[in-house]
PDB file of C-alpha atoms in Angstrom:
ATOM      1  CA  GLU A   1      99.674   7.235  -7.019  1.00 91.00           C
ATOM      2  CA  ILE A   2      96.140   8.485  -7.648  1.00 95.00           C
ATOM      3  CA  VAL A   3      94.993  11.122  -5.159  1.00 97.00           C
ATOM      4  CA  MET A   4      91.295  11.676  -4.510  1.00 98.00           C
ATOM      5  CA  THR A   5      89.871  14.993  -3.361  1.00 98.00           C
ATOM      6  CA  GLN A   6      86.317  15.791  -2.286  1.00 98.00           C
ATOM      7  CA  SER A   7      84.447  19.054  -2.004  1.00 96.00           C
ATOM      8  CA  PRO A   8      83.098  20.622  -0.018  1.00 97.00           C
ATOM      9  CA  ALA A   9      84.476  19.255   3.243  1.00 98.00           C
ATOM     10  CA  THR A  10      81.145  20.036   4.905  1.00 98.00           C
ATOM     11  CA  LEU A  11      77.779  20.614   3.253  1.00 97.00           C
ATOM     12  CA  SER A  12      74.898  22.061   5.266  1.00 96.00           C
ATOM     13  CA  VAL A  13      71.523  21.179   3.792  1.00 95.00           C
ATOM     14  CA  SER A  14      67.917  21.387   4.924  1.00 95.00           C
ATOM     15  CA  PRO A  15      65.772  18.239   4.849  1.00 95.00           C
ATOM     16  CA  GLY A  16      64.036  17.900   1.495  1.00 95.00           C
ATOM     17  CA  GLU A  17      66.702  19.881  -0.346  1.00 96.00           C
ATOM     18  CA  ARG A  18      69.076  18.571  -2.990  1.00 97.00           C
ATOM     19  CA  ALA A  19      72.707  17.828  -2.110  1.00 97.00           C
ATOM     20  CA  THR A  20      75.518  17.700  -4.648  1.00 98.00           C
ATOM     21  CA  LEU A  21      78.881  16.255  -3.612  1.00 98.00           C
ATOM     22  CA  SER A  22      82.001  16.344  -5.777  1.00 98.00           C
ATOM     23  CA  CYS A  23      84.939  14.000  -6.077  1.00 98.00           C
ATOM     24  CA  ARG A  24      88.016  14.515  -8.214  1.00 98.00           C
ATOM     25  CA  ALA A  25      90.813  12.108  -9.152  1.00 98.00           C
ATOM     26  CA  SER A  26      94.358  13.289  -9.847  1.00 97.00           C
ATOM     27  CA  GLN A  27      94.338  11.223 -13.050  1.00 97.00           C
ATOM     28  CA  SER A  28      91.702   9.390 -15.019  1.00 96.00           C
ATOM     29  CA  VAL A  29      90.076   6.415 -13.287  1.00 95.00           C
ATOM     30  CA  SER A  30      87.574   5.852 -16.095  1.00 94.00           C
ATOM     31  CA  SER A  31      84.345   4.790 -14.337  1.00 94.00           C
ATOM     32  CA  ASN A  32      86.117   2.926 -11.515  1.00 95.00           C
ATOM     33  CA  LEU A  33      84.551   5.096  -8.837  1.00 96.00           C
ATOM     34  CA  ALA A  34      82.401   4.157  -5.850  1.00 97.00           C
ATOM     35  CA  TRP A  35      80.583   6.155  -3.174  1.00 98.00           C
ATOM     36  CA  TYR A  36      80.024   5.152   0.439  1.00 98.00           C
ATOM     37  CA  GLN A  37      77.945   6.528   3.283  1.00 98.00           C
ATOM     38  CA  GLN A  38      79.139   6.315   6.871  1.00 98.00           C
ATOM     39  CA  LYS A  39      77.104   7.243   9.929  1.00 98.00           C
ATOM     40  CA  PRO A  40      78.661   7.713  13.380  1.00 96.00           C
ATOM     41  CA  GLY A  41      79.546   4.417  15.011  1.00 96.00           C
ATOM     42  CA  GLN A  42      78.727   2.400  11.899  1.00 98.00           C
ATOM     43  CA  ALA A  43      80.662   0.722   9.142  1.00 98.00           C
ATOM     44  CA  PRO A  44      80.566   2.344   5.711  1.00 98.00           C
ATOM     45  CA  ARG A  45      77.808   1.332   3.315  1.00 98.00           C
ATOM     46  CA  LEU A  46      78.248   1.043  -0.449  1.00 98.00           C
ATOM     47  CA  LEU A  47      75.913   3.396  -2.327  1.00 98.00           C
ATOM     48  CA  ILE A  48      77.220   3.615  -5.896  1.00 97.00           C
ATOM     49  CA  TYR A  49      79.777   1.656  -7.922  1.00 96.00           C
ATOM     50  CA  GLY A  50      80.963   1.988 -11.478  1.00 95.00           C
ATOM     51  CA  ALA A  51      80.377   5.745 -11.043  1.00 96.00           C
ATOM     52  CA  SER A  52      76.615   5.491 -11.582  1.00 96.00           C
ATOM     53  CA  THR A  53      75.215   2.071 -10.606  1.00 95.00           C
ATOM     54  CA  ARG A  54      73.260   1.977  -7.360  1.00 96.00           C
ATOM     55  CA  ALA A  55      74.146  -0.869  -5.021  1.00 96.00           C
ATOM     56  CA  THR A  56      71.468  -3.299  -3.900  1.00 95.00           C
ATOM     57  CA  GLY A  57      68.791  -1.688  -1.739  1.00 96.00           C
ATOM     58  CA  ILE A  58      69.970   1.906  -2.241  1.00 98.00           C
ATOM     59  CA  PRO A  59      67.080   4.356  -2.729  1.00 97.00           C
ATOM     60  CA  ALA A  60      66.634   6.055  -6.081  1.00 98.00           C
ATOM     61  CA  ARG A  61      67.227   9.500  -4.537  1.00 98.00           C
ATOM     62  CA  PHE A  62      70.943   8.652  -4.627  1.00 98.00           C
ATOM     63  CA  SER A  63      72.548   9.012  -8.044  1.00 98.00           C
ATOM     64  CA  GLY A  64      76.099   9.112  -9.303  1.00 98.00           C
ATOM     65  CA  SER A  65      77.587  10.577 -12.441  1.00 98.00           C
ATOM     66  CA  GLY A  66      80.892  11.389 -14.085  1.00 97.00           C
ATOM     67  CA  SER A  67      83.872   9.654 -15.602  1.00 96.00           C
ATOM     68  CA  GLY A  68      87.582  10.237 -15.973  1.00 96.00           C
ATOM     69  CA  THR A  69      88.536  12.633 -13.193  1.00 97.00           C
ATOM     70  CA  GLU A  70      85.305  14.387 -12.183  1.00 98.00           C
ATOM     71  CA  PHE A  71      82.463  12.689 -10.333  1.00 98.00           C
ATOM     72  CA  THR A  72      79.286  13.751  -8.571  1.00 98.00           C
ATOM     73  CA  LEU A  73      77.001  12.159  -6.011  1.00 98.00           C
ATOM     74  CA  THR A  74      73.548  13.718  -5.907  1.00 98.00           C
ATOM     75  CA  ILE A  75      70.956  13.168  -3.215  1.00 97.00           C
ATOM     76  CA  SER A  76      67.769  14.495  -4.744  1.00 95.00           C
ATOM     77  CA  SER A  77      65.777  15.168  -1.568  1.00 94.00           C
ATOM     78  CA  LEU A  78      67.608  14.758   1.701  1.00 96.00           C
ATOM     79  CA  GLN A  79      65.965  12.620   4.327  1.00 95.00           C
ATOM     80  CA  SER A  80      66.880  12.695   8.015  1.00 94.00           C
ATOM     81  CA  GLU A  81      68.721   9.388   7.679  1.00 95.00           C
ATOM     82  CA  ASP A  82      70.989  10.804   4.951  1.00 96.00           C
ATOM     83  CA  PHE A  83      72.955  13.092   7.243  1.00 94.00           C
ATOM     84  CA  ALA A  84      76.333  11.349   7.320  1.00 97.00           C
ATOM     85  CA  VAL A  85      79.835  11.393   5.881  1.00 98.00           C
ATOM     86  CA  TYR A  86      80.244  10.394   2.244  1.00 98.00           C
ATOM     87  CA  TYR A  87      83.440   8.975   0.761  1.00 98.00           C
ATOM     88  CA  CYS A  88      84.403   8.389  -2.819  1.00 98.00           C
ATOM     89  CA  GLN A  89      86.828   5.595  -3.692  1.00 98.00           C
ATOM     90  CA  GLN A  90      88.688   4.796  -6.890  1.00 97.00           C
ATOM     91  CA  TYR A  91      89.948   1.437  -8.087  1.00 95.00           C
ATOM     92  CA  ASN A  92      92.814   1.147 -10.556  1.00 91.00           C
ATOM     93  CA  ASN A  93      95.242  -1.688 -11.180  1.00 89.00           C
ATOM     94  CA  TRP A  94      94.791  -3.406  -7.817  1.00 89.00           C
ATOM     95  CA  VAL A  95      94.991  -0.175  -5.848  1.00 94.00           C
ATOM     96  CA  PHE A  96      92.070   1.366  -3.976  1.00 97.00           C
ATOM     97  CA  THR A  97      92.091   4.976  -2.771  1.00 97.00           C
ATOM     98  CA  PHE A  98      89.490   6.788  -0.710  1.00 98.00           C
ATOM     99  CA  GLY A  99      88.780  10.478  -0.749  1.00 98.00           C
ATOM    100  CA  PRO A 100      88.858  12.466   2.512  1.00 98.00           C
ATOM    101  CA  GLY A 101      85.070  12.596   2.791  1.00 98.00           C
ATOM    102  CA  THR A 102      82.265  15.155   2.759  1.00 98.00           C
ATOM    103  CA  LYS A 103      80.166  15.594   5.862  1.00 98.00           C
ATOM    104  CA  VAL A 104      76.513  16.364   5.146  1.00 97.00           C
ATOM    105  CA  ASP A 105      74.886  18.002   8.131  1.00 94.00           C
ATOM    106  CA  ILE A 106      71.606  19.658   8.960  1.00 89.00           C
ATOM    107  CA  LYS A 107      71.262  23.321   8.061  1.00 89.00           C
TER     108      LYS A 107
ATOM    109  CA  GLU B   1      72.411 -13.539   4.840  1.00 96.00           C
ATOM    110  CA  VAL B   2      75.795 -12.450   3.542  1.00 97.00           C
ATOM    111  CA  GLN B   3      77.884 -11.127   6.395  1.00 98.00           C
ATOM    112  CA  LEU B   4      81.367 -10.555   7.718  1.00 98.00           C
ATOM    113  CA  VAL B   5      81.828 -10.845  11.459  1.00 98.00           C
ATOM    114  CA  GLN B   6      84.991  -9.460  13.008  1.00 98.00           C
ATOM    115  CA  SER B   7      86.720 -10.311  16.251  1.00 98.00           C
ATOM    116  CA  GLY B   8      86.295  -8.126  19.306  1.00 98.00           C
ATOM    117  CA  ALA B   9      88.045  -4.999  20.488  1.00 98.00           C
ATOM    118  CA  GLU B  10      91.673  -5.276  21.566  1.00 98.00           C
ATOM    119  CA  VAL B  11      93.816  -3.277  23.993  1.00 98.00           C
ATOM    120  CA  LYS B  12      97.528  -3.852  23.588  1.00 98.00           C
ATOM    121  CA  LYS B  13     100.855  -2.356  24.606  1.00 98.00           C
ATOM    122  CA  PRO B  14     103.428  -0.979  22.175  1.00 98.00           C
ATOM    123  CA  GLY B  15     105.669  -3.732  20.862  1.00 98.00           C
ATOM    124  CA  GLU B  16     103.085  -6.491  21.302  1.00 98.00           C
ATOM    125  CA  SER B  17     101.809  -8.625  18.449  1.00 98.00           C
ATOM    126  CA  LEU B  18      98.187  -8.946  17.373  1.00 98.00           C
ATOM    127  CA  LYS B  19      96.043 -10.864  14.907  1.00 98.00           C
ATOM    128  CA  ILE B  20      92.421  -9.884  14.284  1.00 98.00           C
ATOM    129  CA  SER B  21      89.936 -11.877  12.274  1.00 98.00           C
ATOM    130  CA  CYS B  22      87.041 -11.536   9.850  1.00 98.00           C
ATOM    131  CA  LYS B  23      84.718 -14.507   9.266  1.00 98.00           C
ATOM    132  CA  GLY B  24      82.547 -14.634   6.182  1.00 98.00           C
ATOM    133  CA  SER B  25      79.250 -16.451   5.843  1.00 97.00           C
ATOM    134  CA  GLY B  26      76.304 -16.670   3.488  1.00 97.00           C
ATOM    135  CA  TYR B  27      78.413 -16.731   0.313  1.00 97.00           C
ATOM    136  CA  SER B  28      81.312 -18.556  -1.321  1.00 97.00           C
ATOM    137  CA  PHE B  29      84.200 -17.179   0.753  1.00 97.00           C
ATOM    138  CA  THR B  30      86.838 -18.426  -1.686  1.00 97.00           C
ATOM    139  CA  SER B  31      85.314 -16.587  -4.645  1.00 95.00           C
ATOM    140  CA  TYR B  32      85.629 -12.975  -3.467  1.00 96.00           C
ATOM    141  CA  TRP B  33      88.578 -10.820  -2.485  1.00 97.00           C
ATOM    142  CA  ILE B  34      88.497  -9.495   1.088  1.00 98.00           C
ATOM    143  CA  GLY B  35      89.972  -6.105   1.899  1.00 98.00           C
ATOM    144  CA  TRP B  36      91.078  -4.374   5.089  1.00 98.00           C
ATOM    145  CA  VAL B  37      90.459  -0.688   5.753  1.00 98.00           C
ATOM    146  CA  ARG B  38      91.817   1.463   8.581  1.00 98.00           C
ATOM    147  CA  GLN B  39      89.999   4.376  10.164  1.00 98.00           C
ATOM    148  CA  MET B  40      91.959   6.315  12.738  1.00 98.00           C
ATOM    149  CA  PRO B  41      89.935   8.167  15.389  1.00 97.00           C
ATOM    150  CA  GLY B  42      87.977  11.007  13.797  1.00 96.00           C
ATOM    151  CA  LYS B  43      89.611  10.425  10.411  1.00 98.00           C
ATOM    152  CA  GLY B  44      88.788   8.995   7.003  1.00 98.00           C
ATOM    153  CA  LEU B  45      89.106   5.580   5.406  1.00 98.00           C
ATOM    154  CA  GLU B  46      92.453   4.136   4.290  1.00 98.00           C
ATOM    155  CA  TRP B  47      92.792   1.008   2.190  1.00 98.00           C
ATOM    156  CA  MET B  48      95.400  -1.392   3.575  1.00 98.00           C
ATOM    157  CA  GLY B  49      95.301  -4.420   1.300  1.00 98.00           C
ATOM    158  CA  ILE B  50      93.273  -7.281  -0.112  1.00 98.00           C
ATOM    159  CA  ILE B  51      93.471 -11.052  -0.196  1.00 98.00           C
ATOM    160  CA  TYR B  52      91.855 -13.702  -2.378  1.00 97.00           C
ATOM    161  CA  PRO B  53      91.058 -16.576  -0.010  1.00 97.00           C
ATOM    162  CA  GLY B  54      90.851 -19.050  -2.879  1.00 94.00           C
ATOM    163  CA  ASP B  55      94.620 -18.995  -3.387  1.00 95.00           C
ATOM    164  CA  SER B  56      95.833 -16.419  -0.801  1.00 95.00           C
ATOM    165  CA  ASP B  57      96.956 -13.985  -3.501  1.00 97.00           C
ATOM    166  CA  THR B  58      97.557 -10.747  -1.581  1.00 98.00           C
ATOM    167  CA  ARG B  59      98.029  -7.119  -2.618  1.00 97.00           C
ATOM    168  CA  TYR B  60      99.079  -4.356  -0.227  1.00 97.00           C
ATOM    169  CA  SER B  61      98.766  -0.605  -0.268  1.00 97.00           C
ATOM    170  CA  PRO B  62     102.277   0.866  -0.505  1.00 95.00           C
ATOM    171  CA  SER B  63     101.507   2.718   2.728  1.00 96.00           C
ATOM    172  CA  PHE B  64     101.003  -0.545   4.623  1.00 97.00           C
ATOM    173  CA  GLN B  65     103.403  -2.916   2.846  1.00 97.00           C
ATOM    174  CA  GLY B  66     105.761  -4.352   5.446  1.00 97.00           C
ATOM    175  CA  GLN B  67     103.735  -2.909   8.321  1.00 98.00           C
ATOM    176  CA  VAL B  68     101.023  -5.579   8.490  1.00 98.00           C
ATOM    177  CA  THR B  69     100.378  -9.086   7.206  1.00 98.00           C
ATOM    178  CA  ILE B  70      97.117 -10.172   5.619  1.00 98.00           C
ATOM    179  CA  SER B  71      96.276 -13.868   5.494  1.00 98.00           C
ATOM    180  CA  ALA B  72      93.300 -16.199   5.182  1.00 98.00           C
ATOM    181  CA  ASP B  73      92.232 -19.698   6.166  1.00 97.00           C
ATOM    182  CA  LYS B  74      89.694 -20.807   3.592  1.00 96.00           C
ATOM    183  CA  SER B  75      88.827 -23.934   5.559  1.00 97.00           C
ATOM    184  CA  ILE B  76      87.123 -21.755   8.161  1.00 97.00           C
ATOM    185  CA  SER B  77      86.169 -18.832   5.879  1.00 98.00           C
ATOM    186  CA  THR B  78      88.279 -16.378   7.850  1.00 98.00           C
ATOM    187  CA  ALA B  79      90.639 -13.594   6.881  1.00 98.00           C
ATOM    188  CA  TYR B  80      93.217 -12.091   9.206  1.00 98.00           C
ATOM    189  CA  LEU B  81      95.154  -8.892   9.746  1.00 98.00           C
ATOM    190  CA  GLN B  82      98.225  -9.067  11.923  1.00 98.00           C
ATOM    191  CA  TRP B  83     100.969  -6.946  13.395  1.00 98.00           C
ATOM    192  CA  SER B  84     104.276  -8.207  14.756  1.00 98.00           C
ATOM    193  CA  SER B  85     105.061  -5.108  16.806  1.00 98.00           C
ATOM    194  CA  LEU B  86     102.288  -2.604  17.479  1.00 98.00           C
ATOM    195  CA  LYS B  87     102.805   1.135  17.766  1.00 98.00           C
ATOM    196  CA  ALA B  88     100.582   3.744  19.383  1.00 98.00           C
ATOM    197  CA  SER B  89      99.866   5.057  15.887  1.00 98.00           C
ATOM    198  CA  ASP B  90      98.159   1.726  15.060  1.00 98.00           C
ATOM    199  CA  THR B  91      95.274   2.769  17.303  1.00 98.00           C
ATOM    200  CA  ALA B  92      92.271   2.728  14.992  1.00 98.00           C
ATOM    201  CA  MET B  93      89.125   0.962  13.905  1.00 98.00           C
ATOM    202  CA  TYR B  94      89.842  -1.759  11.368  1.00 98.00           C
ATOM    203  CA  TYR B  95      87.209  -2.950   8.935  1.00 98.00           C
ATOM    204  CA  CYS B  96      87.203  -5.940   6.664  1.00 98.00           C
ATOM    205  CA  ALA B  97      85.072  -5.721   3.542  1.00 98.00           C
ATOM    206  CA  ARG B  98      84.174  -7.974   0.643  1.00 98.00           C
ATOM    207  CA  VAL B  99      85.277  -6.842  -2.799  1.00 97.00           C
ATOM    208  CA  VAL B 100      82.599  -7.072  -5.471  1.00 94.00           C
ATOM    209  CA  ALA B 101      83.591  -7.091  -9.119  1.00 90.00           C
ATOM    210  CA  ALA B 102      80.824  -5.615 -11.231  1.00 82.00           C
ATOM    211  CA  ALA B 103      80.389  -3.225 -14.151  1.00 76.00           C
ATOM    212  CA  GLY B 104      84.086  -3.669 -14.894  1.00 80.00           C
ATOM    213  CA  THR B 105      85.157  -2.217 -11.567  1.00 88.00           C
ATOM    214  CA  ARG B 106      85.645  -3.239  -7.945  1.00 94.00           C
ATOM    215  CA  ALA B 107      84.166  -1.884  -4.745  1.00 96.00           C
ATOM    216  CA  PHE B 108      83.560  -2.969  -1.166  1.00 98.00           C
ATOM    217  CA  ASP B 109      79.961  -4.170  -0.918  1.00 97.00           C
ATOM    218  CA  ILE B 110      79.752  -5.991   2.414  1.00 98.00           C
ATOM    219  CA  TRP B 111      81.504  -4.658   5.509  1.00 98.00           C
ATOM    220  CA  GLY B 112      82.302  -6.164   8.861  1.00 98.00           C
ATOM    221  CA  GLN B 113      81.289  -4.338  12.010  1.00 98.00           C
ATOM    222  CA  GLY B 114      84.847  -3.223  12.685  1.00 98.00           C
ATOM    223  CA  THR B 115      87.468  -4.118  15.290  1.00 98.00           C
ATOM    224  CA  MET B 116      88.773  -1.341  17.516  1.00 98.00           C
ATOM    225  CA  VAL B 117      92.455  -1.697  18.294  1.00 98.00           C
ATOM    226  CA  THR B 118      93.893   0.477  21.053  1.00 98.00           C
ATOM    227  CA  VAL B 119      97.641   0.546  21.603  1.00 98.00           C
ATOM    228  CA  SER B 120      98.726   2.290  24.783  1.00 98.00           C
ATOM    229  CA  SER B 121     101.373   1.875  27.413  1.00 96.00           C
TER     230      SER B 121
END
């Protein structure tokens, strides 16, 4: 079973600043990694798939990188609407696993 | 518009059965896997399983195998998640989501609005 971890659990950032979120897999998942954003009371929204490909309609300030076991989601300049919880998710051999999430809040 | 619309909130007693639904529209329902994801109150996302409505091929998370049943009726573009005997610990928000296959991987690109299930005596 592949276990996903995310750090930090909470990230406090000022609007306009850069945010860097980390996700680690317990074994290699190649580039089978996605990132989601979830705001309170809403369903998750797909941001990144294939580790680095932005989903349709996702602003360019969101970028993903990494492969194997280490992945990063970067938000280049945080906007007010970006304060939310972010989850990574791996896919391997018909099994999906989510990380525990990183909450990005206002500093 | 591509969308998944889920059935409404449910309040049930322990031991009761339940079936919630997820109706797809705006795309070829039989050509995409549909997944179910649980979110317990204040907690993270947990993948439960997926189904391919084209032939009802189903895969379950080991954590949910035997605990729930996932099915689909392609004639009405609807996927289902059901319980035969609910427990208080099944209280959660349940999301359905479409699985997109792209760039050699799979992810959930379209999500339903969620169905809140509350199990309480």
